[in-house]
Amino acid sequence: MRALLCSFFMILALASASTAETLDRLREISAGFVTKDYGQVQATAEALAATGDARVATALSALRGGDLRFRKSDKQVFRVEKVGRDYALFDPFTGEAMGQAGSRETSKIKVNNAIRNAIDGLLGGLTLRADDPAIRLDAAEALFKSRDPGALAALGSAIEAETDGSVRDAMREARASILLASAQNEPQALIEAVETIRARGGQDALGLLAQIGADYPEPVQEAAAQARRGIEQSLMLWGYGQSLWQGISLGSVLLLAAIGLAITFGVMGVINMAHGELVMLGAYTTFAVQEVIRTSAPHLFDVSLLIAAPLAFLVAGAVGVAIERGIVRYLYGRALETLLATWGVSLILQQAVRTIFGPNNREVGNPSWMSGAFELGEMTITYNRLWILVFALTVFVLLLLILKRTPLGLQMRAVTQNRAMAADMGVRTAWVDAMTFGLGAGIAGLAGVALSQIDNVSPNLGQSYIVDSFMVVVFGGAGNLFGALAGAFTLGIANKFLEPLAGAMLAKIAVLVFIILFIQKRPRGLFAIRGRAVEN
Amino acid sequence: MLSRLLDPRTAIFMAIMAALTIGVPVLNGAGLLPDYLVPLLGKWLCYAILAVALDLVWGYAGILSLGHGAFFALGGYAMGMHLMREIGPRGVYGDPILPDFMVFLNWKELPWFWLGFDSFPFALLMAMLVPGLLAFVFGWLAFRSRVTGVYLSIITQAMTYALYLSFFRNEMGFGGNNGLTDFKDVLGFDLQSGSTRAGLFVLSAVLLMLTVLVCRAVVTSKAGKVLVAVRDAESRTRFLGYRVEGYKLFVFVLSAVIAGLAGALYTPQVGIINPSEFAPAESIMVVIWVAIGGRGTLIGAALGAVLVAAMESWLTGVAPELWLFALGAMFVLVTLFLPKGVLGLFGAGNLPAFAKRSEVPA
């Protein structure tokens, strides 16, 4: 025990002695910066890095950024920060303030791109031993890209000492990347490196392996070719995954836009051409809520959407009820006339919004929890798209519950199936109509809240979704929520899978033509309601 | 025969049109009518032809096409292609064969579908044939599968929307976003000169009169009665032994051909044809012309088109922000209060069965 303690203190003493000693040594080496010769500057930087001292990192990054200068009078090297026309001087290693100097008194240590690249590699090697695993990971990634052979030894010892599994993997990949940069390395080591790179996968791994040319030993070339095939295959699969995700995301947007339409169309046989404008009203409600929050309660910004959603539902729903009571109810039994009248309403709403809010796009911000993205393998998933998917499905489930579990839902279904009979049984069909229309309109408002996060909020917002949402309803089959669900996701996914093959425009055209042909086969959509109700 | 076609209202319409056909060029020549009004009036008459064509299918066969603008635009593009070829080496890039936009896109030779358009008769034929063929294929599929009512309306909208997106593509070879423009002359007549414009106006007026006569001939024939029967009770007509889809297909194709011709006259008078003519909103506009004028009256449709177009020209000049309000209000008020349109105000209700029958919600 005593022996242990003793040796411990000895080590400690040694360590502190070495710290003081290396600082002097570092200063000594850094005198090499006082030159105009790029080669010497680079050699000095490398010599500094070779000490392995963590304090070198600040000096080197200052050098890279052009913030390292020396005083002309005593040739001492400083890290500088600009203060007015003068420079504040700091010790390049400890960061200790060393007073000020005029700009004429010091001279910049000039670097070129070759030196900058070298420094990137050196810094990577230095930060491999940092305390924070995230910094170590960054360092490994930097080395993977810079492929600086000088860092191999540092990497090797860092891998030995590394405790974090994922950081160690990154370091191994970096080492493999450096090894593969030179054909002169041991063939066996090269093949192992190829295997490591293959396990990493991804586009940059592919690029790395592509550089293995004819000057490499035969077996290495073979291994590389095989690895590339493997990576390409997995990349293709990931590409499909990405398309699938984008398709699902587009599908969720379509679902939101179409689901309200499916209700009014299905239950009432009414084509509501103003549906897109109700979506737009929802988006503008979001904008208005955010404006109020920005001016009066900025700390609430992150919950602005939660406030906007019920408001948008109410605003759009109220407008919907007004449309139903004011116009649509006089036109029951004349579906085509309803289509025209609601188109008129849509023009009026558009122009009203244009008059009130102006014709330009309005900016609706993303709350912090909806901005950014994360990586899933080779796929990028943005948070706003993910939340919109969640939101769309939530709205769908809620609507399903309303239809299946509430008295209103029961009455709505009764009216859908047989209006006359429902009326005979005492259902107030006029009231049910108004509520249904209001519900459909309210959901359009909710869709507007979601769309405001990914699209331009302008008076034309509704126009751009109306055709698509009609296609979803017609394709899925009116009056059936599952039809809208299936229709939205089918069309969304089909669209995104066609896009890489044919381009965005052609993909959309192909989908439209497909729907036209599909309707020939099933004139009432995918999930047609069967029975008497249809025959009218 | 003529007395069958010319009922009193149609006769009055014909008389007015004949007066216009002679009066407008004469007044213009005498300096009493400003030059800019002549092509504007001609444009309105093209709209009127399109409206009559739509009324034929909607008013008499109950097919609400939300894609009639597509047939119109296709006819317009056919004529536009001829006018582009007529420019010859006078384009900005001076290429003797290729239109400017193709030179701009670095195309080396004319695509196959542009061949033949240097001939005027061929272009005119295409202006009828292409819309007719599209209507035939589309109608054959849709009517045979008994796609009716709202579903039919929506897939016609899908059709025009698909064309709208297609014509935006530069790769399609129709000038992309900008469409076809910078026309110089037609059959050797300078398009900018007053006499050519007057001539085009006279042609439009004559075509409108012919269209009304042809449509009258169709709707007053036996087939016309079957069409009305299809409109009012499609299933019943079918059960009586009529081939409903045949009748529908016939009027649909006829209507598309007329729309194509209207488009062919429209392009030289307006001086440009671009994908926006395919926009679904444009086709819905045609429907409102017919609804406002009076559905199922033919001349009402023509009247509605000219009324709305005139109002648009006037209001977008005086108070542009009011135009959409006015248009929207027209949609709402006409459907609510004037189911027979403006013509219905003059006791012209030859549509007793209307408004009561059509789909009744379940």
PDB file of N, CA and C in Angstrom, chain B residues 103-176:
ATOM      1  N   VAL B 103     -33.288  26.416 -80.499  1.00  0.00           N
ATOM      2  CA  VAL B 103     -31.902  26.843 -80.653  1.00  0.00           C
ATOM      3  C   VAL B 103     -31.325  27.105 -79.263  1.00  0.00           C
ATOM      4  N   PHE B 104     -32.138  27.753 -78.435  1.00  0.00           N
ATOM      5  CA  PHE B 104     -31.710  28.087 -77.080  1.00  0.00           C
ATOM      6  C   PHE B 104     -31.388  26.826 -76.290  1.00  0.00           C
ATOM      7  N   LEU B 105     -32.192  25.768 -76.488  1.00  0.00           N
ATOM      8  CA  LEU B 105     -31.973  24.507 -75.771  1.00  0.00           C
ATOM      9  C   LEU B 105     -30.903  23.666 -76.448  1.00  0.00           C
ATOM     10  N   ASN B 106     -30.324  24.230 -77.527  1.00  0.00           N
ATOM     11  CA  ASN B 106     -29.247  23.542 -78.215  1.00  0.00           C
ATOM     12  C   ASN B 106     -29.710  22.283 -78.939  1.00  0.00           C
ATOM     13  N   TRP B 107     -30.936  22.294 -79.435  1.00  0.00           N
ATOM     14  CA  TRP B 107     -31.404  21.144 -80.197  1.00  0.00           C
ATOM     15  C   TRP B 107     -30.882  21.273 -81.614  1.00  0.00           C
ATOM     16  N   LYS B 108     -30.573  20.115 -82.206  1.00  0.00           N
ATOM     17  CA  LYS B 108     -29.942  20.143 -83.527  1.00  0.00           C
ATOM     18  C   LYS B 108     -30.980  20.041 -84.648  1.00  0.00           C
ATOM     19  N   GLU B 109     -32.033  19.289 -84.404  1.00  0.00           N
ATOM     20  CA  GLU B 109     -33.033  19.187 -85.475  1.00  0.00           C
ATOM     21  C   GLU B 109     -34.436  19.184 -84.892  1.00  0.00           C
ATOM     22  N   LEU B 110     -35.397  19.363 -85.787  1.00  0.00           N
ATOM     23  CA  LEU B 110     -36.783  19.439 -85.387  1.00  0.00           C
ATOM     24  C   LEU B 110     -37.251  18.071 -84.889  1.00  0.00           C
ATOM     25  N   PRO B 111     -37.921  18.013 -83.701  1.00  0.00           N
ATOM     26  CA  PRO B 111     -38.463  16.726 -83.258  1.00  0.00           C
ATOM     27  C   PRO B 111     -39.533  16.237 -84.246  1.00  0.00           C
ATOM     28  N   TRP B 112     -39.756  14.921 -84.273  1.00  0.00           N
ATOM     29  CA  TRP B 112     -40.661  14.355 -85.291  1.00  0.00           C
ATOM     30  C   TRP B 112     -42.055  14.948 -85.218  1.00  0.00           C
ATOM     31  N   PHE B 113     -42.529  15.269 -83.982  1.00  0.00           N
ATOM     32  CA  PHE B 113     -43.909  15.748 -83.890  1.00  0.00           C
ATOM     33  C   PHE B 113     -44.064  17.194 -84.355  1.00  0.00           C
ATOM     34  N   TRP B 114     -42.958  17.829 -84.722  1.00  0.00           N
ATOM     35  CA  TRP B 114     -43.067  19.171 -85.305  1.00  0.00           C
ATOM     36  C   TRP B 114     -43.097  19.108 -86.833  1.00  0.00           C
ATOM     37  N   LEU B 115     -42.807  17.930 -87.362  1.00  0.00           N
ATOM     38  CA  LEU B 115     -42.778  17.804 -88.820  1.00  0.00           C
ATOM     39  C   LEU B 115     -44.172  18.009 -89.386  1.00  0.00           C
ATOM     40  N   GLY B 116     -44.247  18.675 -90.507  1.00  0.00           N
ATOM     41  CA  GLY B 116     -45.539  18.866 -91.170  1.00  0.00           C
ATOM     42  C   GLY B 116     -46.237  20.135 -90.764  1.00  0.00           C
ATOM     43  N   PHE B 117     -45.828  20.706 -89.642  1.00  0.00           N
ATOM     44  CA  PHE B 117     -46.554  21.888 -89.174  1.00  0.00           C
ATOM     45  C   PHE B 117     -46.219  23.142 -89.973  1.00  0.00           C
ATOM     46  N   ASP B 118     -45.272  23.011 -90.921  1.00  0.00           N
ATOM     47  CA  ASP B 118     -45.033  24.169 -91.785  1.00  0.00           C
ATOM     48  C   ASP B 118     -46.195  24.355 -92.752  1.00  0.00           C
ATOM     49  N   SER B 119     -47.007  23.300 -92.890  1.00  0.00           N
ATOM     50  CA  SER B 119     -48.166  23.430 -93.785  1.00  0.00           C
ATOM     51  C   SER B 119     -49.388  23.834 -92.986  1.00  0.00           C
ATOM     52  N   PHE B 120     -50.065  24.880 -93.452  1.00  0.00           N
ATOM     53  CA  PHE B 120     -51.221  25.394 -92.709  1.00  0.00           C
ATOM     54  C   PHE B 120     -52.363  24.376 -92.635  1.00  0.00           C
ATOM     55  N   PRO B 121     -52.734  23.740 -93.773  1.00  0.00           N
ATOM     56  CA  PRO B 121     -53.842  22.779 -93.688  1.00  0.00           C
ATOM     57  C   PRO B 121     -53.553  21.654 -92.694  1.00  0.00           C
ATOM     58  N   PHE B 122     -52.274  21.201 -92.673  1.00  0.00           N
ATOM     59  CA  PHE B 122     -51.915  20.141 -91.736  1.00  0.00           C
ATOM     60  C   PHE B 122     -52.109  20.615 -90.292  1.00  0.00           C
ATOM     61  N   ALA B 123     -51.648  21.831 -90.008  1.00  0.00           N
ATOM     62  CA  ALA B 123     -51.783  22.366 -88.653  1.00  0.00           C
ATOM     63  C   ALA B 123     -53.253  22.478 -88.261  1.00  0.00           C
ATOM     64  N   LEU B 124     -54.065  22.932 -89.215  1.00  0.00           N
ATOM     65  CA  LEU B 124     -55.495  23.078 -88.940  1.00  0.00           C
ATOM     66  C   LEU B 124     -56.121  21.710 -88.655  1.00  0.00           C
ATOM     67  N   LEU B 125     -55.678  20.727 -89.466  1.00  0.00           N
ATOM     68  CA  LEU B 125     -56.182  19.367 -89.272  1.00  0.00           C
ATOM     69  C   LEU B 125     -55.798  18.877 -87.874  1.00  0.00           C
ATOM     70  N   MET B 126     -54.548  19.123 -87.495  1.00  0.00           N
ATOM     71  CA  MET B 126     -54.071  18.675 -86.182  1.00  0.00           C
ATOM     72  C   MET B 126     -54.829  19.385 -85.064  1.00  0.00           C
ATOM     73  N   ALA B 127     -55.161  20.659 -85.282  1.00  0.00           N
ATOM     74  CA  ALA B 127     -55.891  21.414 -84.261  1.00  0.00           C
ATOM     75  C   ALA B 127     -57.239  20.771 -83.970  1.00  0.00           C
ATOM     76  N   MET B 128     -57.767  20.019 -84.949  1.00  0.00           N
ATOM     77  CA  MET B 128     -59.025  19.310 -84.696  1.00  0.00           C
ATOM     78  C   MET B 128     -58.768  17.869 -84.275  1.00  0.00           C
ATOM     79  N   LEU B 129     -57.748  17.270 -84.931  1.00  0.00           N
ATOM     80  CA  LEU B 129     -57.520  15.840 -84.756  1.00  0.00           C
ATOM     81  C   LEU B 129     -56.975  15.507 -83.369  1.00  0.00           C
ATOM     82  N   VAL B 130     -56.007  16.305 -82.899  1.00  0.00           N
ATOM     83  CA  VAL B 130     -55.378  15.979 -81.615  1.00  0.00           C
ATOM     84  C   VAL B 130     -56.383  16.080 -80.465  1.00  0.00           C
ATOM     85  N   PRO B 131     -57.122  17.197 -80.326  1.00  0.00           N
ATOM     86  CA  PRO B 131     -58.120  17.230 -79.256  1.00  0.00           C
ATOM     87  C   PRO B 131     -59.184  16.144 -79.447  1.00  0.00           C
ATOM     88  N   GLY B 132     -59.584  15.927 -80.712  1.00  0.00           N
ATOM     89  CA  GLY B 132     -60.601  14.912 -80.969  1.00  0.00           C
ATOM     90  C   GLY B 132     -60.128  13.537 -80.542  1.00  0.00           C
ATOM     91  N   LEU B 133     -58.876  13.241 -80.880  1.00  0.00           N
ATOM     92  CA  LEU B 133     -58.339  11.918 -80.552  1.00  0.00           C
ATOM     93  C   LEU B 133     -58.218  11.743 -79.043  1.00  0.00           C
ATOM     94  N   LEU B 134     -57.728  12.796 -78.376  1.00  0.00           N
ATOM     95  CA  LEU B 134     -57.617  12.721 -76.914  1.00  0.00           C
ATOM     96  C   LEU B 134     -58.998  12.500 -76.302  1.00  0.00           C
ATOM     97  N   ALA B 135     -59.980  13.266 -76.800  1.00  0.00           N
ATOM     98  CA  ALA B 135     -61.331  13.127 -76.263  1.00  0.00           C
ATOM     99  C   ALA B 135     -61.863  11.724 -76.547  1.00  0.00           C
ATOM    100  N   PHE B 136     -61.529  11.187 -77.722  1.00  0.00           N
ATOM    101  CA  PHE B 136     -62.027   9.858 -78.068  1.00  0.00           C
ATOM    102  C   PHE B 136     -61.462   8.812 -77.119  1.00  0.00           C
ATOM    103  N   VAL B 137     -60.135   8.837 -76.940  1.00  0.00           N
ATOM    104  CA  VAL B 137     -59.516   7.831 -76.076  1.00  0.00           C
ATOM    105  C   VAL B 137     -60.019   7.991 -74.642  1.00  0.00           C
ATOM    106  N   PHE B 138     -60.006   9.239 -74.169  1.00  0.00           N
ATOM    107  CA  PHE B 138     -60.414   9.500 -72.785  1.00  0.00           C
ATOM    108  C   PHE B 138     -61.884   9.117 -72.585  1.00  0.00           C
ATOM    109  N   GLY B 139     -62.729   9.571 -73.507  1.00  0.00           N
ATOM    110  CA  GLY B 139     -64.156   9.305 -73.375  1.00  0.00           C
ATOM    111  C   GLY B 139     -64.464   7.817 -73.532  1.00  0.00           C
ATOM    112  N   TRP B 140     -63.765   7.187 -74.474  1.00  0.00           N
ATOM    113  CA  TRP B 140     -64.021   5.768 -74.693  1.00  0.00           C
ATOM    114  C   TRP B 140     -63.761   4.995 -73.414  1.00  0.00           C
ATOM    115  N   LEU B 141     -62.614   5.318 -72.758  1.00  0.00           N
ATOM    116  CA  LEU B 141     -62.290   4.638 -71.502  1.00  0.00           C
ATOM    117  C   LEU B 141     -63.316   4.972 -70.425  1.00  0.00           C
ATOM    118  N   ALA B 142     -63.580   6.257 -70.281  1.00  0.00           N
ATOM    119  CA  ALA B 142     -64.374   6.693 -69.127  1.00  0.00           C
ATOM    120  C   ALA B 142     -65.844   6.298 -69.268  1.00  0.00           C
ATOM    121  N   PHE B 143     -66.433   6.496 -70.444  1.00  0.00           N
ATOM    122  CA  PHE B 143     -67.861   6.227 -70.580  1.00  0.00           C
ATOM    123  C   PHE B 143     -68.133   4.731 -70.569  1.00  0.00           C
ATOM    124  N   ARG B 144     -67.201   3.962 -71.153  1.00  0.00           N
ATOM    125  CA  ARG B 144     -67.382   2.522 -71.171  1.00  0.00           C
ATOM    126  C   ARG B 144     -67.363   1.981 -69.744  1.00  0.00           C
ATOM    127  N   SER B 145     -66.513   2.559 -68.900  1.00  0.00           N
ATOM    128  CA  SER B 145     -66.446   2.095 -67.516  1.00  0.00           C
ATOM    129  C   SER B 145     -67.507   2.745 -66.656  1.00  0.00           C
ATOM    130  N   ARG B 146     -68.366   3.536 -67.265  1.00  0.00           N
ATOM    131  CA  ARG B 146     -69.461   4.216 -66.554  1.00  0.00           C
ATOM    132  C   ARG B 146     -68.951   5.073 -65.407  1.00  0.00           C
ATOM    133  N   VAL B 147     -67.882   5.796 -65.670  1.00  0.00           N
ATOM    134  CA  VAL B 147     -67.434   6.802 -64.702  1.00  0.00           C
ATOM    135  C   VAL B 147     -68.324   8.017 -64.931  1.00  0.00           C
ATOM    136  N   THR B 148     -69.070   8.402 -63.904  1.00  0.00           N
ATOM    137  CA  THR B 148     -70.013   9.500 -64.117  1.00  0.00           C
ATOM    138  C   THR B 148     -69.883  10.543 -63.018  1.00  0.00           C
ATOM    139  N   GLY B 149     -70.655  11.598 -63.183  1.00  0.00           N
ATOM    140  CA  GLY B 149     -70.809  12.612 -62.141  1.00  0.00           C
ATOM    141  C   GLY B 149     -69.493  13.210 -61.705  1.00  0.00           C
ATOM    142  N   VAL B 150     -69.379  13.348 -60.384  1.00  0.00           N
ATOM    143  CA  VAL B 150     -68.228  14.021 -59.808  1.00  0.00           C
ATOM    144  C   VAL B 150     -66.925  13.309 -60.152  1.00  0.00           C
ATOM    145  N   TYR B 151     -66.970  11.974 -60.178  1.00  0.00           N
ATOM    146  CA  TYR B 151     -65.749  11.234 -60.484  1.00  0.00           C
ATOM    147  C   TYR B 151     -65.239  11.572 -61.870  1.00  0.00           C
ATOM    148  N   LEU B 152     -66.160  11.673 -62.815  1.00  0.00           N
ATOM    149  CA  LEU B 152     -65.751  12.025 -64.171  1.00  0.00           C
ATOM    150  C   LEU B 152     -65.139  13.428 -64.181  1.00  0.00           C
ATOM    151  N   SER B 153     -65.817  14.351 -63.487  1.00  0.00           N
ATOM    152  CA  SER B 153     -65.297  15.720 -63.439  1.00  0.00           C
ATOM    153  C   SER B 153     -63.869  15.727 -62.926  1.00  0.00           C
ATOM    154  N   ILE B 154     -63.629  14.932 -61.876  1.00  0.00           N
ATOM    155  CA  ILE B 154     -62.306  14.991 -61.275  1.00  0.00           C
ATOM    156  C   ILE B 154     -61.253  14.349 -62.161  1.00  0.00           C
ATOM    157  N   ILE B 155     -61.617  13.282 -62.892  1.00  0.00           N
ATOM    158  CA  ILE B 155     -60.542  12.743 -63.746  1.00  0.00           C
ATOM    159  C   ILE B 155     -60.328  13.618 -64.988  1.00  0.00           C
ATOM    160  N   THR B 156     -61.348  14.360 -65.428  1.00  0.00           N
ATOM    161  CA  THR B 156     -61.047  15.306 -66.508  1.00  0.00           C
ATOM    162  C   THR B 156     -60.102  16.386 -65.993  1.00  0.00           C
ATOM    163  N   GLN B 157     -60.287  16.740 -64.722  1.00  0.00           N
ATOM    164  CA  GLN B 157     -59.371  17.710 -64.129  1.00  0.00           C
ATOM    165  C   GLN B 157     -57.964  17.123 -64.048  1.00  0.00           C
ATOM    166  N   ALA B 158     -57.885  15.843 -63.685  1.00  0.00           N
ATOM    167  CA  ALA B 158     -56.574  15.191 -63.638  1.00  0.00           C
ATOM    168  C   ALA B 158     -55.942  15.210 -65.019  1.00  0.00           C
ATOM    169  N   MET B 159     -56.743  15.026 -66.058  1.00  0.00           N
ATOM    170  CA  MET B 159     -56.219  15.008 -67.423  1.00  0.00           C
ATOM    171  C   MET B 159     -55.580  16.355 -67.764  1.00  0.00           C
ATOM    172  N   THR B 160     -56.334  17.425 -67.523  1.00  0.00           N
ATOM    173  CA  THR B 160     -55.778  18.726 -67.900  1.00  0.00           C
ATOM    174  C   THR B 160     -54.587  19.078 -67.014  1.00  0.00           C
ATOM    175  N   TYR B 161     -54.614  18.633 -65.757  1.00  0.00           N
ATOM    176  CA  TYR B 161     -53.496  18.916 -64.856  1.00  0.00           C
ATOM    177  C   TYR B 161     -52.242  18.184 -65.326  1.00  0.00           C
ATOM    178  N   ALA B 162     -52.415  16.930 -65.768  1.00  0.00           N
ATOM    179  CA  ALA B 162     -51.275  16.173 -66.270  1.00  0.00           C
ATOM    180  C   ALA B 162     -50.687  16.869 -67.499  1.00  0.00           C
ATOM    181  N   LEU B 163     -51.552  17.349 -68.392  1.00  0.00           N
ATOM    182  CA  LEU B 163     -51.058  18.051 -69.582  1.00  0.00           C
ATOM    183  C   LEU B 163     -50.370  19.356 -69.192  1.00  0.00           C
ATOM    184  N   TYR B 164     -50.964  20.028 -68.218  1.00  0.00           N
ATOM    185  CA  TYR B 164     -50.398  21.281 -67.699  1.00  0.00           C
ATOM    186  C   TYR B 164     -48.951  21.055 -67.259  1.00  0.00           C
ATOM    187  N   LEU B 165     -48.748  19.995 -66.443  1.00  0.00           N
ATOM    188  CA  LEU B 165     -47.398  19.702 -65.969  1.00  0.00           C
ATOM    189  C   LEU B 165     -46.490  19.288 -67.130  1.00  0.00           C
ATOM    190  N   SER B 166     -47.037  18.517 -68.074  1.00  0.00           N
ATOM    191  CA  SER B 166     -46.213  18.047 -69.187  1.00  0.00           C
ATOM    192  C   SER B 166     -45.707  19.206 -70.025  1.00  0.00           C
ATOM    193  N   PHE B 167     -46.606  20.153 -70.328  1.00  0.00           N
ATOM    194  CA  PHE B 167     -46.206  21.229 -71.223  1.00  0.00           C
ATOM    195  C   PHE B 167     -45.243  22.193 -70.560  1.00  0.00           C
ATOM    196  N   PHE B 168     -45.144  22.129 -69.240  1.00  0.00           N
ATOM    197  CA  PHE B 168     -44.151  22.946 -68.558  1.00  0.00           C
ATOM    198  C   PHE B 168     -42.740  22.434 -68.807  1.00  0.00           C
ATOM    199  N   ARG B 169     -42.628  21.172 -69.137  1.00  0.00           N
ATOM    200  CA  ARG B 169     -41.299  20.574 -69.292  1.00  0.00           C
ATOM    201  C   ARG B 169     -40.674  21.037 -70.605  1.00  0.00           C
ATOM    202  N   ASN B 170     -39.447  21.540 -70.508  1.00  0.00           N
ATOM    203  CA  ASN B 170     -38.745  21.942 -71.726  1.00  0.00           C
ATOM    204  C   ASN B 170     -38.533  20.761 -72.656  1.00  0.00           C
ATOM    205  N   GLU B 171     -38.325  19.573 -72.053  1.00  0.00           N
ATOM    206  CA  GLU B 171     -38.023  18.390 -72.856  1.00  0.00           C
ATOM    207  C   GLU B 171     -39.179  18.003 -73.766  1.00  0.00           C
ATOM    208  N   MET B 172     -40.403  18.485 -73.439  1.00  0.00           N
ATOM    209  CA  MET B 172     -41.547  18.132 -74.267  1.00  0.00           C
ATOM    210  C   MET B 172     -41.422  18.728 -75.669  1.00  0.00           C
ATOM    211  N   GLY B 173     -40.662  19.813 -75.801  1.00  0.00           N
ATOM    212  CA  GLY B 173     -40.505  20.404 -77.115  1.00  0.00           C
ATOM    213  C   GLY B 173     -41.615  21.365 -77.496  1.00  0.00           C
ATOM    214  N   PHE B 174     -42.281  21.970 -76.510  1.00  0.00           N
ATOM    215  CA  PHE B 174     -43.311  22.964 -76.814  1.00  0.00           C
ATOM    216  C   PHE B 174     -43.007  24.295 -76.136  1.00  0.00           C
ATOM    217  N   GLY B 175     -41.736  24.566 -75.964  1.00  0.00           N
ATOM    218  CA  GLY B 175     -41.363  25.872 -75.427  1.00  0.00           C
ATOM    219  C   GLY B 175     -41.444  25.994 -73.920  1.00  0.00           C
ATOM    220  N   GLY B 176     -41.770  24.893 -73.234  1.00  0.00           N
ATOM    221  CA  GLY B 176     -41.784  24.912 -71.769  1.00  0.00           C
ATOM    222  C   GLY B 176     -42.665  26.004 -71.199  1.00  0.00           C
TER     223      GLY B 176
END
